[in-house]
Structure formats: structure tokens, C-alpha cells
PDB file of C-alpha atoms in Angstrom:
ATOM      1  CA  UNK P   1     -12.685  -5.817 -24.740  1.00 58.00           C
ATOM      2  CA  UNK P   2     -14.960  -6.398 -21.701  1.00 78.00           C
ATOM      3  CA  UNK P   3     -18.076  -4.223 -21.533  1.00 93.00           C
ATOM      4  CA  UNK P   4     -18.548  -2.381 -18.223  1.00 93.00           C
ATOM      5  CA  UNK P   5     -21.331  -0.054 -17.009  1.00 95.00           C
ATOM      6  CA  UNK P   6     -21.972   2.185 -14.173  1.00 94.00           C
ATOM      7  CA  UNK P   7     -25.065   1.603 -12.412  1.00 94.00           C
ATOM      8  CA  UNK P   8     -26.250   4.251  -9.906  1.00 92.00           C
ATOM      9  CA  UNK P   9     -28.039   3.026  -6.609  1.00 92.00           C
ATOM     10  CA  UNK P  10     -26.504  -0.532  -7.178  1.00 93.00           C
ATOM     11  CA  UNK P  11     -25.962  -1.875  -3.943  1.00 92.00           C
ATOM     12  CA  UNK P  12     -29.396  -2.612  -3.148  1.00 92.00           C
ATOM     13  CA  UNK P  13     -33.110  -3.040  -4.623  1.00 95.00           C
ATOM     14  CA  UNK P  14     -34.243  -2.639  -8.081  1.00 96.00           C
ATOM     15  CA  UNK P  15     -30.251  -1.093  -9.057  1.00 95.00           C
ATOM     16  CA  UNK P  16     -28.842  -4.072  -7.660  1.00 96.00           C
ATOM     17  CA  UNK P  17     -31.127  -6.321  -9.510  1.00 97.00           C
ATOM     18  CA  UNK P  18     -29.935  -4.796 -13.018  1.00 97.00           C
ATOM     19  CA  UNK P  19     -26.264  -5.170 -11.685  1.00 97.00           C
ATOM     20  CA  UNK P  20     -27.160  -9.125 -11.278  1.00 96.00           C
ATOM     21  CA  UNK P  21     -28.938  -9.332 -14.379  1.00 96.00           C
ATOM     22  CA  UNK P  22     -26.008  -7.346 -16.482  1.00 96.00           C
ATOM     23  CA  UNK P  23     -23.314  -9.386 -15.040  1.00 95.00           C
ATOM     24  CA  UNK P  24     -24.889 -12.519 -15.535  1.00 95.00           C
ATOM     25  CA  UNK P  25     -25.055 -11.304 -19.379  1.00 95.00           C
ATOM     26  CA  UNK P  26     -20.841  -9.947 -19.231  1.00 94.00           C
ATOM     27  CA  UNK P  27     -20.734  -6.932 -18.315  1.00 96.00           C
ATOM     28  CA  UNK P  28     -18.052  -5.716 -15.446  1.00 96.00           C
ATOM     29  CA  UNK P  29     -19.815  -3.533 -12.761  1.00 96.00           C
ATOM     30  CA  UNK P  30     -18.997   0.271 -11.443  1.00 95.00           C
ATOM     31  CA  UNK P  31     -21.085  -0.281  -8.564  1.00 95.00           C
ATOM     32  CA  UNK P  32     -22.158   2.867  -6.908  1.00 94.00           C
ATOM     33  CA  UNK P  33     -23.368   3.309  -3.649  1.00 95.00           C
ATOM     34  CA  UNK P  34     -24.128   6.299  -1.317  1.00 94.00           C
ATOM     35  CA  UNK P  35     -23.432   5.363   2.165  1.00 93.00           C
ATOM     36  CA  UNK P  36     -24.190   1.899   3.206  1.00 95.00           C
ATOM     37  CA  UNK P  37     -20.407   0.499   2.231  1.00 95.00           C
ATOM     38  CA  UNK P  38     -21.792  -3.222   3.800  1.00 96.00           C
ATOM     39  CA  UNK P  39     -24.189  -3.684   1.466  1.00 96.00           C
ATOM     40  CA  UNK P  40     -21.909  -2.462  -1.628  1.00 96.00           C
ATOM     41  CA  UNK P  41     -19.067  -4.790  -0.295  1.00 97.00           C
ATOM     42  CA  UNK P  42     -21.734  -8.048  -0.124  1.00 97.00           C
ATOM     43  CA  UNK P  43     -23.448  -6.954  -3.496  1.00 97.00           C
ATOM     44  CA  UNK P  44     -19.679  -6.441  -5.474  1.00 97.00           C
ATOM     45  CA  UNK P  45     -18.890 -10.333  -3.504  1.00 97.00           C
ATOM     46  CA  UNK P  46     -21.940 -11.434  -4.813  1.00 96.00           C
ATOM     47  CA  UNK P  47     -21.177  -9.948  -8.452  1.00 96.00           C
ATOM     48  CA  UNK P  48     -17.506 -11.396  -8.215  1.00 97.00           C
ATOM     49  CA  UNK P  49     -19.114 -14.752  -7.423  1.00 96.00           C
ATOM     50  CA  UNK P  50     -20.776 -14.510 -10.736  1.00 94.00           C
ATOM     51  CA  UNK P  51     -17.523 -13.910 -12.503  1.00 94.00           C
ATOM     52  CA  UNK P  52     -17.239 -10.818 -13.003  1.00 94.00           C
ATOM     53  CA  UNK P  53     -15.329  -7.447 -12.417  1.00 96.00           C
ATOM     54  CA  UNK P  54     -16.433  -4.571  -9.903  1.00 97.00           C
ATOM     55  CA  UNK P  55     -15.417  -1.032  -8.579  1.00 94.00           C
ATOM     56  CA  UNK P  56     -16.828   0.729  -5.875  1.00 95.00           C
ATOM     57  CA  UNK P  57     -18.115   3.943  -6.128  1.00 94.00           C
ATOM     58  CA  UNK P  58     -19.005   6.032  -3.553  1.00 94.00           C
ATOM     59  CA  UNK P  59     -20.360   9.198  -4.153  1.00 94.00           C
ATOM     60  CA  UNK P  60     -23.870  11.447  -3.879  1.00 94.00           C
ATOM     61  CA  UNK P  61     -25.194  11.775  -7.002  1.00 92.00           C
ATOM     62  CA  UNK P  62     -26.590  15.315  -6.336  1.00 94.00           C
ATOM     63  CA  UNK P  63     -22.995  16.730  -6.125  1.00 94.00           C
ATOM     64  CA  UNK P  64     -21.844  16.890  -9.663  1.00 93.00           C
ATOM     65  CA  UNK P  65     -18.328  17.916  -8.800  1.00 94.00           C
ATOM     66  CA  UNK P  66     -18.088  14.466  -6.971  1.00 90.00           C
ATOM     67  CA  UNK P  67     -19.752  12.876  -9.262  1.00 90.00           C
ATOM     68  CA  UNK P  68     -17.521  13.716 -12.348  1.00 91.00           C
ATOM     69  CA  UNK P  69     -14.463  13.240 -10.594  1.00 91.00           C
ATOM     70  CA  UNK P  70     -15.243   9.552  -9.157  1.00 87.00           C
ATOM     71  CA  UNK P  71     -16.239   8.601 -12.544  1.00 84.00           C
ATOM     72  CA  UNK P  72     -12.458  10.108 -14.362  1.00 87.00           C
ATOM     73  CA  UNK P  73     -10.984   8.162 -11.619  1.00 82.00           C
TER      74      UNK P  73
END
């Protein structure tokens, strides 16, 4: 079973540094981001290119209807 996490804010800065650094140690990526879908789409490339899997997530994180029902999807 592959180990996957859900980092918030991962599309850019320090919460895209901790995607790198858990995908480089196996873990598949639920990459969240709030608005700027470019610089999800190069970060989850980037991720791929390292081998392994990633979902977008789009959502605010301050809406905890949205929140809850990205993450059951």
C-alpha cells in the first residue's frame, strides 16, 4: 500500500518544499492549492517527474464545508 498525504498550500513555497521532500521519500501527493491552478499543474508535473502520484485539490481552507467534501472525494 502506497502512503499518500495531503499537504495544504502545496503548490508553492515552504508547502511545496515538503511535497518535494515527501515524494522523494514515497509518498503520493493530494496537492492542494487555492487559486493559482498554473503553479499546482507545474508543481504536480514536477512531483510526477519524481515518480510519484498526485491529485489536485482545489479548495479554501477557511470553508469547512468545501473542505470536507474535496477531501471524501
Amino acid at each position: 500500500m502506497n502512503k499518500r498525504v495531503l499537504i495544504t498550500g502545496s503548490s508553492r513555497g515552504i508547502g511545496k518544499a515538503i511535497a518535494i521532500s515527501l515524494a522523494n521519500a514515497g509518498y503520493d501527493i493530494a496537492l492542494h492549492f487555492h487559486s493559482n491552478i498554473n503553479a499546482a499543474k507545474a508543481t504536480q508535473d514536477e512531483l510526477q517527474a519524481l515518480g510519484c502520484k498526485v491529485s489536485l485539490l482545489q479548495f479554501d481552507v477557511a470553508d469547512r464545508a468545501t473542505v470536507k467534501q474535496a477531501i471524501e472525494q
